Amino acid sequence: MKKECIAMLLAGGQGSRLHALTDRAAKPIIPFGGKYRIIDFPLSNCANSGIDVVGVLTQYQPLRLNSYIGSGLPWDLDVQNGGAYILPPYQIAGENGKWFSGTANAIYQNIPFIEMWDPEYVVILSGDHIYKMDYADMLAQHKAHAADCTIAVLRVPLEDASRFGIMETDGDGYVHKFVEKPQEPKSDLASMGIYIFTWEKLRQYLVADEADPNSEKDFGKNIIPKMLANRERLWAYPFSGYWRDVGTIDSLWEANMDMLSPDVIDLYDRTWPIRSRSPVRPPHYIGRDAEITHSIITEGCDIRGSVSNSVLSSSVTVGEGARIDYSILMPGCTVGPGAVVQYAIIGEGATIGANAAVGAPPNGKTNILITTCGPGSAVANGGVIPAGTMLYAERRDG
Amino acid sequence: MKKECIAMLLAGGQGSRLHALTDRAAKPIIPFGGKYRIIDFPLSNCANSGIDVVGVLTQYQPLRLNSYIGSGLPWDLDVQNGGAYILPPYQIAGENGKWFSGTANAIYQNIPFIEMWDPEYVVILSGDHIYKMDYADMLAQHKAHAADCTIAVLRVPLEDASRFGIMETDGDGYVHKFVEKPQEPKSDLASMGIYIFTWEKLRQYLVADEADPNSEKDFGKNIIPKMLANRERLWAYPFSGYWRDVGTIDSLWEANMDMLSPDVIDLYDRTWPIRSRSPVRPPHYIGRDAEITHSIITEGCDIRGSVSNSVLSSSVTVGEGARIDYSILMPGCTVGPGAVVQYAIIGEGATIGANAAVGAPPNGKTNILITTCGPGSAVANGGVIPAGTMLYAERRDG
Amino acid sequence: MPDLHGIIYAYHSSSALGELVFHRTSASLPFCSRYRLIDFALSSMANAGVHDVGVIMQRDYQSLLDHLGSGKDWDMSRLTGGLTLLPPFGQHDSRIGEYRGCMEALAAERSYIADIKQSSLILYRGDVALNLDLRAAYEAHLASGCEVTAICTDHPFNGGGERIRFVPDSDKTANRMLFPGAENGRALCSSEIYIIRKSLLLELIDWCRSNARLHFHRDALAHYLESGAKLGYYIHRGYISRICSAEDYYRANMDMLDYKNRADLFPTERPVYTRVRSSVSTYYGEESSAENSLVADGCFIEGSVENCVLCRGVRVKKDAVLKNCVLMQDTVIGEGARLQYVVADKYTVFSDGVVLSGSSGLPLIVPKGKSV
Amino acid sequence: MPDLHGIIYAYHSSSALGELVFHRTSASLPFCSRYRLIDFALSSMANAGVHDVGVIMQRDYQSLLDHLGSGKDWDMSRLTGGLTLLPPFGQHDSRIGEYRGCMEALAAERSYIADIKQSSLILYRGDVALNLDLRAAYEAHLASGCEVTAICTDHPFNGGGERIRFVPDSDKTANRMLFPGAENGRALCSSEIYIIRKSLLLELIDWCRSNARLHFHRDALAHYLESGAKLGYYIHRGYISRICSAEDYYRANMDMLDYKNRADLFPTERPVYTRVRSSVSTYYGEESSAENSLVADGCFIEGSVENCVLCRGVRVKKDAVLKNCVLMQDTVIGEGARLQYVVADKYTVFSDGVVLSGSSGLPLIVPKGKSV
């Protein structure tokens, strides 16, 4: 059962900054970039990096996440000795169950899972990042620098640095200071929230942190600062590719728009496939009077209207004369004839009635206001949803 | 996604009456009858009955249960539209997570799962029963009698009836009264804890019961009595085959001993296979001086001593001159040369040292006292474990 | 679940398919952007709950093996039964070089057929595109009381030349078989798909073997009807076509641009399953245009596409113009190329600026891997 | 992971195996109660991280297809690569009736070999029982600097007649090949398993094809060595035997009763995987006895068993006495029957009281399904 390196994926809590989109499903399975869901990126990165044990920690609406991951087959993770494992909170003998109280606590509670694999290294990942990264290369650097912890860092413009956790490194590249959202950043190296730990070391810190009543049980706030304070060896692994956190409506929209620029992130590269689970649907059909420009369209779609600068997941229907601009249409949603959808995110299975108007382009110099229709929501024929609205589906009783 | 009938399997809490055996693993995956684990019986019954959606509700140490069930492949449940699903407690938007507070509450919390399948009928099963039953036949009777709920019942000797939940039926076979462990039983029909409900009806009762602050949220204590009080149609489905609840050390030992009588329950019947997940191990080897009588032996075993009236799971080693009588040896345990194991249950991976003595036969007229060595426990060379002892493994720190 | 065992004929490819079947059998021809022809047979069975299926193969079936795998994508990877591949020489009593007719192919698998546990079989062609409601057909079979039921249409359909027809003598049964060239009149066209009792099929196999007969209709079925027996029929009313020539192949793909045909072949209640391969969505560039086309995932379209059927991974570079084309997986169309009425097999590459044109009656076939 | 692609020869069964290979190839012979011979080749590869493997088949391979399935049991069911079944006529350029030699079989799959992405291959026989440490062998291959490395033993071993041998000229390389009948002296016995560079293999295939040569050792390897090249070697020190006759088969099964041989073939660090089939444990009745025997799951033993190897589902009724027998799946031994030195194929039935006896040198083979 021994594995040199396994991955633990923090699939997170509700992701409440995504509002209606995560009202009924966990953030990692939000549809993304047409064919994908967010979690496809870390899962595919693991498989492509040769990591075949991935623990997925979750306590929020795990049902669909569980069904989505299944045996791990779509990512080639359904191996005999390994695989993708959903790890919910649980009860142990003689104790009450505990919910995960922080990222570090979530890992702490799953020490028995980790030790099943007797790993030397553990990769800690997030379920809300879009990027392609070779963790094997990061691990090689971790080993080469005899690090206790290696943190992937991205160079950001100094003026943006105060929005990130910033690593200050010495001349050799070892981290000597970590500041969360510094007022006056002294470095442009932002933490990407991706860690490799030498397991024996991490285990010590998790046990100590769990016993600390003042700790928030968080990697960024507690574990890393404590390791720095104790002068452990922390290496900053420089990453230069595309990376986005998609934890908010705006960042989710922006990252989807980024997918329309294949030079920014190449999803067509067959040497590093991002894989997903998707139902078999017929090819998409582009109608006689349709117009498609600069867009992503997925199988099962039926497009009769015009679509530009937009990302359409599978089985989206766009009626005749409808217009979709700068929008994200998630699986199975329907836009009626003559409707106009602009700068919007339309959740799974939502219905936009005929001649409805959802969202609006940015007005002159004001910021872009993204309009969101939650999964299963409905806009009546001729309805108007003003820019910036957050529309929830009506709740069923029960 | 529609299914006429799905099954919900209550995999239960810790199963604390099994003491050391469930110290680290949930009751449903206790090894049983050599090749099996307890949950193989309801899972195989479901597959053989044509039910291909099984929700497994658990909140106690789900990791190994999760790994054991996996994609459901060993039971032919890994179908595209359906399968076996582990259902842990979870959090939903804007609420704190809740642990399952009773059998009915566990089903209540999983109403969204059930409704994914839009079923007409739901079978409620337990994870600690050993039996072979065709739920399809039970469902046919449920439909034929236009029942709201059908309860499988077993005829028990009237003198034992006060140990069971007893159903009193009218002349037509409809239940009019249910008494839990009656002092003076008026019927010999014991509830087996196996129910089929018409889903629409069950849903109503679950919602109402959840709102009742005085309810213990239990099927036997609350849902069934309320249905009877409201004069719903409850049908008693008579079952006449082998059935055992294995929730205690004594009943687990007895049921294992029952497996040594193929006329009591035929596990070799290929028309109703009980399937299990098992690792590939070489055939078992019976040594030159070994003696095996009236026993069950599984692959991977290496038997050099004598074994009689015992049930050995896979990869058990019995050294030269050792003697195993009336005992249950779970996977991977080792009995050293010259050791004597009698009337005992030896947990997974436990080690019995050379010339040790574990347990003893019943002494004259006293009751049988079963000796239990927990999973991973160790008995030193020459050690003596008196009859009736419950031996736990030493705990690792951590 | 119907008491049926499926048999799919994937051993024969009409020579009129030419280079399209050089590297595959007709059953594994790519169809409607992301399917293979055999998906329709497999899915019809899967949707009716028929999970035990044998596929008879003869040659050039490596691509079919790859496509089928363990049968998991059609829920036919089962602990008992499930999908069984029946290539030649698989069993000791199937030492026949080439099958000269359907009955010989069935005879080669006689011991397989004798061992099946179901009491009837559904004999399905692998080269036909239709979404059969097999459950309804099976009910018709039971209702007719006959030992064999023909799946028919009440209208002629494309592909594979003239039809075998049956003359009904009641609303459930037929008693006469008409061969091509026979008189016209009220008769149903056979899809050459049959439900047949296992015992009858074994009898007919043995009769054909001992009388050196090779063919299902001409020999076996004719023999059966001569004895005065009748056959049941079930009328399939939706889309159907057979793929026996390059023209058939082209026409059937083009048929898919019509909404009604797609609705017939891909009804919501009987989905068509195929081998699942993960891929990216299709990207349309800033200057692309597309009209009346079917496009699978993973394409990268910067040019213009009209009345086309595009499989996975097709790349259409800038200023390229495609009209009335069927392009299989990973075709690359260079900048400014202009193609009309072209059927391109997998991995073909069209250089920048190349101009090619077939016609609707004679599409230009470009073989696998070719650079033009 | 080694940069290796596996090829397993499962196309040939020695005729001396007689009725044992009437319904299967030697690679799918049941062995040691619950395995098939090919499991050793597949598991050696799986344990070394070699997951892309082609299996060359020729005839009677239906049981092999059933056993292999999608390759999942050996972790060879992968999204890219994985297990590929290579039956005859699978590809357009493999239209050869029967392979007359190993090089012809490889030539038939030339396009498959040319397409593999790894730079070397491990060519493995499907009829040999050994648990090769392929990782170590690969390291020896790299260390030798040669284009081809022979897996050898330093001791003779059973099965398949005399050996090809190699004469070492250093502790890593050999430069002479000795054919059976050649002089004795210090030489290593070839297991006929080789690691070879893809480019060299393709050259040798082409050379053999253009010179009408058919055999690996006599033609291809001899040609290679004649050019002055050397080959590396790796010495496998554990158990090995080849199964080329009924006697070999019997003897190798009996070998498994020896603890040392089992320890060699089933080391903890390199488990042997096989097709997983769920079954019940084995039941021993109140009057049964068993001694020095290997027994798979699912047997039901009421009689007496000594020095036997029993596969799944064997039933030994009361008072039956078995000595020195190998019984395949689902054999039934009637009450009071007495068998010695019998090899019973699947589904054979021995009536009550029947007495049969072969000898250790000439075990009695009872063919599949026979009632005695």
Short mmCIF file of N, CA, C and O in Angstrom, two decimals, chain D residues 166-233:
data_model
loop_
_atom_site.label_atom_id
_atom_site.label_comp_id
_atom_site.label_asym_id
_atom_site.label_seq_id
_atom_site.Cartn_x
_atom_site.Cartn_y
_atom_site.Cartn_z
N PHE D 166 23.13 -19.13 -23.37
CA PHE D 166 24.02 -18.03 -23.74
C PHE D 166 25.33 -18.15 -22.96
O PHE D 166 25.31 -18.46 -21.78
N VAL D 167 26.43 -17.86 -23.64
CA VAL D 167 27.73 -17.91 -22.99
C VAL D 167 28.16 -16.49 -22.61
O VAL D 167 28.37 -15.65 -23.49
N PRO D 168 28.28 -16.20 -21.32
CA PRO D 168 28.65 -14.85 -20.89
C PRO D 168 30.10 -14.55 -21.24
O PRO D 168 30.95 -15.44 -21.19
N ASP D 169 30.37 -13.34 -21.61
CA ASP D 169 31.75 -12.91 -21.77
C ASP D 169 32.12 -11.85 -20.76
O ASP D 169 33.25 -11.36 -20.75
N SER D 170 31.20 -11.45 -19.91
CA SER D 170 31.49 -10.53 -18.81
C SER D 170 30.38 -10.75 -17.79
O SER D 170 29.52 -11.61 -17.99
N ASP D 171 30.38 -9.99 -16.71
CA ASP D 171 29.32 -10.21 -15.74
C ASP D 171 28.01 -9.53 -16.16
O ASP D 171 27.02 -9.60 -15.46
N LYS D 172 28.04 -8.87 -17.30
CA LYS D 172 26.80 -8.25 -17.75
C LYS D 172 26.37 -8.69 -19.14
O LYS D 172 25.21 -8.51 -19.52
N THR D 173 27.30 -9.18 -19.94
CA THR D 173 26.95 -9.44 -21.33
C THR D 173 27.35 -10.85 -21.76
O THR D 173 28.20 -11.49 -21.15
N ALA D 174 26.69 -11.30 -22.82
CA ALA D 174 26.99 -12.58 -23.43
C ALA D 174 27.17 -12.34 -24.91
O ALA D 174 26.63 -11.38 -25.47
N ASN D 175 27.96 -13.22 -25.57
CA ASN D 175 28.17 -13.00 -27.00
C ASN D 175 27.95 -14.23 -27.85
O ASN D 175 28.10 -14.19 -29.05
N ARG D 176 27.62 -15.38 -27.19
CA ARG D 176 27.37 -16.57 -27.98
C ARG D 176 26.07 -17.22 -27.56
O ARG D 176 25.71 -17.23 -26.39
N MET D 177 25.39 -17.77 -28.55
CA MET D 177 24.13 -18.47 -28.30
C MET D 177 24.36 -19.94 -28.60
O MET D 177 24.91 -20.27 -29.65
N LEU D 178 23.98 -20.81 -27.67
CA LEU D 178 24.12 -22.25 -27.90
C LEU D 178 22.74 -22.85 -28.12
O LEU D 178 21.81 -22.60 -27.33
N PHE D 179 22.62 -23.65 -29.16
CA PHE D 179 21.34 -24.31 -29.42
C PHE D 179 21.33 -25.68 -28.74
O PHE D 179 22.39 -26.21 -28.40
N PRO D 180 20.16 -26.26 -28.53
CA PRO D 180 20.11 -27.58 -27.93
C PRO D 180 21.03 -28.53 -28.68
O PRO D 180 21.10 -28.51 -29.92
N GLY D 181 21.74 -29.35 -27.95
CA GLY D 181 22.68 -30.28 -28.57
C GLY D 181 24.09 -29.73 -28.63
O GLY D 181 25.04 -30.47 -28.87
N ALA D 182 24.25 -28.46 -28.39
CA ALA D 182 25.60 -27.88 -28.42
C ALA D 182 26.39 -28.35 -27.20
O ALA D 182 25.83 -28.92 -26.27
N GLU D 183 27.69 -28.08 -27.21
CA GLU D 183 28.54 -28.56 -26.12
C GLU D 183 28.07 -27.98 -24.79
O GLU D 183 27.44 -26.94 -24.74
N ASN D 184 28.40 -28.66 -23.72
CA ASN D 184 28.10 -28.13 -22.40
C ASN D 184 29.17 -27.14 -21.99
O ASN D 184 30.10 -26.85 -22.74
N GLY D 185 29.09 -26.66 -20.79
CA GLY D 185 30.06 -25.67 -20.33
C GLY D 185 29.29 -24.57 -19.64
O GLY D 185 28.06 -24.63 -19.51
N ARG D 186 29.98 -23.56 -19.21
CA ARG D 186 29.32 -22.51 -18.44
C ARG D 186 28.44 -21.69 -19.38
O ARG D 186 28.91 -20.98 -20.26
N ALA D 187 27.17 -21.83 -19.19
CA ALA D 187 26.23 -21.08 -20.02
C ALA D 187 24.93 -20.92 -19.25
O ALA D 187 24.62 -21.70 -18.36
N LEU D 188 24.21 -19.88 -19.57
CA LEU D 188 22.96 -19.56 -18.88
C LEU D 188 21.80 -20.05 -19.73
O LEU D 188 21.83 -19.94 -20.96
N CYS D 189 20.78 -20.58 -19.08
CA CYS D 189 19.60 -21.05 -19.82
C CYS D 189 18.68 -19.87 -20.10
O CYS D 189 18.34 -19.11 -19.19
N SER D 190 18.25 -19.77 -21.32
CA SER D 190 17.32 -18.68 -21.66
C SER D 190 15.91 -19.04 -21.21
O SER D 190 15.46 -20.16 -21.40
N SER D 191 15.22 -18.09 -20.63
CA SER D 191 13.80 -18.27 -20.32
C SER D 191 12.96 -17.92 -21.54
O SER D 191 11.74 -18.02 -21.50
N GLU D 192 13.64 -17.48 -22.62
CA GLU D 192 12.96 -17.01 -23.84
C GLU D 192 12.11 -15.77 -23.58
O GLU D 192 11.13 -15.51 -24.26
N ILE D 193 12.51 -15.03 -22.57
CA ILE D 193 11.92 -13.71 -22.31
C ILE D 193 13.03 -12.70 -22.55
O ILE D 193 14.15 -12.87 -22.07
N TYR D 194 12.71 -11.66 -23.32
CA TYR D 194 13.74 -10.69 -23.71
C TYR D 194 13.26 -9.26 -23.57
O TYR D 194 12.10 -8.97 -23.82
N ILE D 195 14.19 -8.42 -23.19
CA ILE D 195 13.96 -6.98 -23.29
C ILE D 195 14.70 -6.53 -24.54
O ILE D 195 15.86 -6.90 -24.73
N ILE D 196 14.05 -5.78 -25.39
CA ILE D 196 14.68 -5.42 -26.66
C ILE D 196 14.27 -4.02 -27.06
O ILE D 196 13.13 -3.60 -26.83
N ARG D 197 15.19 -3.29 -27.64
CA ARG D 197 14.87 -1.95 -28.12
C ARG D 197 13.89 -2.05 -29.27
O ARG D 197 14.01 -2.89 -30.15
N LYS D 198 12.94 -1.15 -29.27
CA LYS D 198 11.92 -1.15 -30.31
C LYS D 198 12.55 -1.04 -31.69
O LYS D 198 12.17 -1.77 -32.62
N SER D 199 13.53 -0.15 -31.84
CA SER D 199 14.12 0.06 -33.17
C SER D 199 14.81 -1.21 -33.65
O SER D 199 14.69 -1.59 -34.82
N LEU D 200 15.49 -1.93 -32.75
CA LEU D 200 16.14 -3.17 -33.13
C LEU D 200 15.10 -4.22 -33.52
O LEU D 200 15.24 -4.93 -34.52
N LEU D 201 14.04 -4.31 -32.73
CA LEU D 201 13.01 -5.31 -33.02
C LEU D 201 12.41 -5.06 -34.40
O LEU D 201 12.21 -5.99 -35.19
N LEU D 202 12.14 -3.80 -34.69
CA LEU D 202 11.55 -3.49 -36.00
C LEU D 202 12.52 -3.86 -37.12
O LEU D 202 12.12 -4.43 -38.14
N GLU D 203 13.81 -3.58 -36.91
CA GLU D 203 14.83 -3.97 -37.90
C GLU D 203 14.82 -5.47 -38.13
O GLU D 203 14.87 -5.96 -39.26
N LEU D 204 14.80 -6.21 -37.01
CA LEU D 204 14.84 -7.67 -37.11
C LEU D 204 13.58 -8.21 -37.77
O LEU D 204 13.63 -9.17 -38.55
N ILE D 205 12.44 -7.62 -37.46
CA ILE D 205 11.19 -8.03 -38.12
C ILE D 205 11.33 -7.84 -39.62
O ILE D 205 11.00 -8.74 -40.41
N ASP D 206 11.85 -6.69 -40.02
CA ASP D 206 11.96 -6.39 -41.45
C ASP D 206 12.99 -7.29 -42.14
O ASP D 206 12.77 -7.77 -43.23
N TRP D 207 14.10 -7.53 -41.43
CA TRP D 207 15.12 -8.40 -41.99
C TRP D 207 14.56 -9.82 -42.19
O TRP D 207 14.74 -10.43 -43.23
N CYS D 208 13.86 -10.31 -41.17
CA CYS D 208 13.28 -11.65 -41.27
C CYS D 208 12.26 -11.70 -42.40
O CYS D 208 12.21 -12.66 -43.17
N ARG D 209 11.45 -10.66 -42.49
CA ARG D 209 10.43 -10.67 -43.51
C ARG D 209 11.06 -10.70 -44.91
O ARG D 209 10.66 -11.49 -45.75
N SER D 210 12.08 -9.87 -45.11
CA SER D 210 12.63 -9.82 -46.46
C SER D 210 13.52 -11.03 -46.75
O SER D 210 13.80 -11.33 -47.89
N ASN D 211 13.93 -11.76 -45.70
CA ASN D 211 14.72 -12.96 -45.94
C ASN D 211 13.94 -14.25 -45.67
O ASN D 211 14.54 -15.32 -45.55
N ALA D 212 12.61 -14.11 -45.54
CA ALA D 212 11.75 -15.27 -45.33
C ALA D 212 12.20 -16.10 -44.13
O ALA D 212 12.21 -17.32 -44.16
N ARG D 213 12.62 -15.41 -43.08
CA ARG D 213 12.99 -16.13 -41.86
C ARG D 213 11.85 -15.99 -40.87
O ARG D 213 11.15 -14.98 -40.85
N LEU D 214 11.69 -16.99 -40.00
CA LEU D 214 10.50 -17.05 -39.17
C LEU D 214 10.76 -17.03 -37.67
O LEU D 214 9.87 -16.73 -36.88
N HIS D 215 11.98 -17.39 -37.26
CA HIS D 215 12.18 -17.70 -35.85
C HIS D 215 12.99 -16.65 -35.12
O HIS D 215 13.90 -16.05 -35.69
N PHE D 216 12.71 -16.50 -33.86
CA PHE D 216 13.37 -15.47 -33.07
C PHE D 216 14.83 -15.83 -32.82
O PHE D 216 15.73 -15.04 -33.12
N HIS D 217 15.07 -17.02 -32.26
CA HIS D 217 16.45 -17.36 -31.90
C HIS D 217 17.28 -17.70 -33.14
O HIS D 217 18.32 -17.10 -33.38
N ARG D 218 16.80 -18.68 -33.87
CA ARG D 218 17.55 -19.22 -34.99
C ARG D 218 17.83 -18.14 -36.04
O ARG D 218 18.88 -18.11 -36.65
N ASP D 219 16.87 -17.28 -36.24
CA ASP D 219 17.00 -16.30 -37.32
C ASP D 219 17.35 -14.91 -36.80
O ASP D 219 18.44 -14.41 -37.02
N ALA D 220 16.44 -14.31 -36.07
CA ALA D 220 16.62 -12.90 -35.71
C ALA D 220 17.81 -12.70 -34.77
O ALA D 220 18.72 -11.90 -35.03
N LEU D 221 17.83 -13.44 -33.66
CA LEU D 221 18.86 -13.22 -32.67
C LEU D 221 20.23 -13.66 -33.21
O LEU D 221 21.25 -13.01 -32.97
N ALA D 222 20.23 -14.77 -33.96
CA ALA D 222 21.49 -15.23 -34.56
C ALA D 222 22.03 -14.15 -35.50
O ALA D 222 23.23 -13.84 -35.48
N HIS D 223 21.16 -13.58 -36.30
CA HIS D 223 21.57 -12.51 -37.22
C HIS D 223 22.16 -11.33 -36.44
O HIS D 223 23.20 -10.77 -36.82
N TYR D 224 21.51 -11.01 -35.36
CA TYR D 224 21.97 -9.89 -34.53
C TYR D 224 23.36 -10.18 -33.96
O TYR D 224 24.27 -9.34 -34.01
N LEU D 225 23.56 -11.40 -33.43
CA LEU D 225 24.84 -11.74 -32.81
C LEU D 225 25.95 -11.88 -33.85
O LEU D 225 27.10 -11.56 -33.58
N GLU D 226 25.57 -12.36 -35.04
CA GLU D 226 26.56 -12.50 -36.11
C GLU D 226 27.23 -11.17 -36.45
O GLU D 226 28.36 -11.13 -36.88
N SER D 227 26.47 -10.11 -36.25
CA SER D 227 27.01 -8.79 -36.57
C SER D 227 28.05 -8.36 -35.54
O SER D 227 28.61 -7.27 -35.63
N GLY D 228 28.30 -9.21 -34.54
CA GLY D 228 29.30 -8.86 -33.53
C GLY D 228 28.70 -8.20 -32.29
O GLY D 228 29.41 -7.90 -31.34
N ALA D 229 27.38 -7.99 -32.30
CA ALA D 229 26.74 -7.34 -31.14
C ALA D 229 26.65 -8.33 -29.98
O ALA D 229 26.70 -9.54 -30.17
N LYS D 230 26.51 -7.79 -28.79
CA LYS D 230 26.36 -8.62 -27.60
C LYS D 230 24.95 -8.45 -27.05
O LYS D 230 24.22 -7.53 -27.42
N LEU D 231 24.63 -9.38 -26.15
CA LEU D 231 23.37 -9.13 -25.45
C LEU D 231 23.60 -9.13 -23.95
O LEU D 231 24.52 -9.80 -23.44
N GLY D 232 22.81 -8.36 -23.26
CA GLY D 232 22.88 -8.34 -21.81
C GLY D 232 22.11 -9.53 -21.25
O GLY D 232 21.36 -10.18 -21.96
N TYR D 233 22.36 -9.84 -20.00
CA TYR D 233 21.55 -10.88 -19.39
C TYR D 233 21.17 -10.51 -17.97
O TYR D 233 21.84 -9.69 -17.33
#
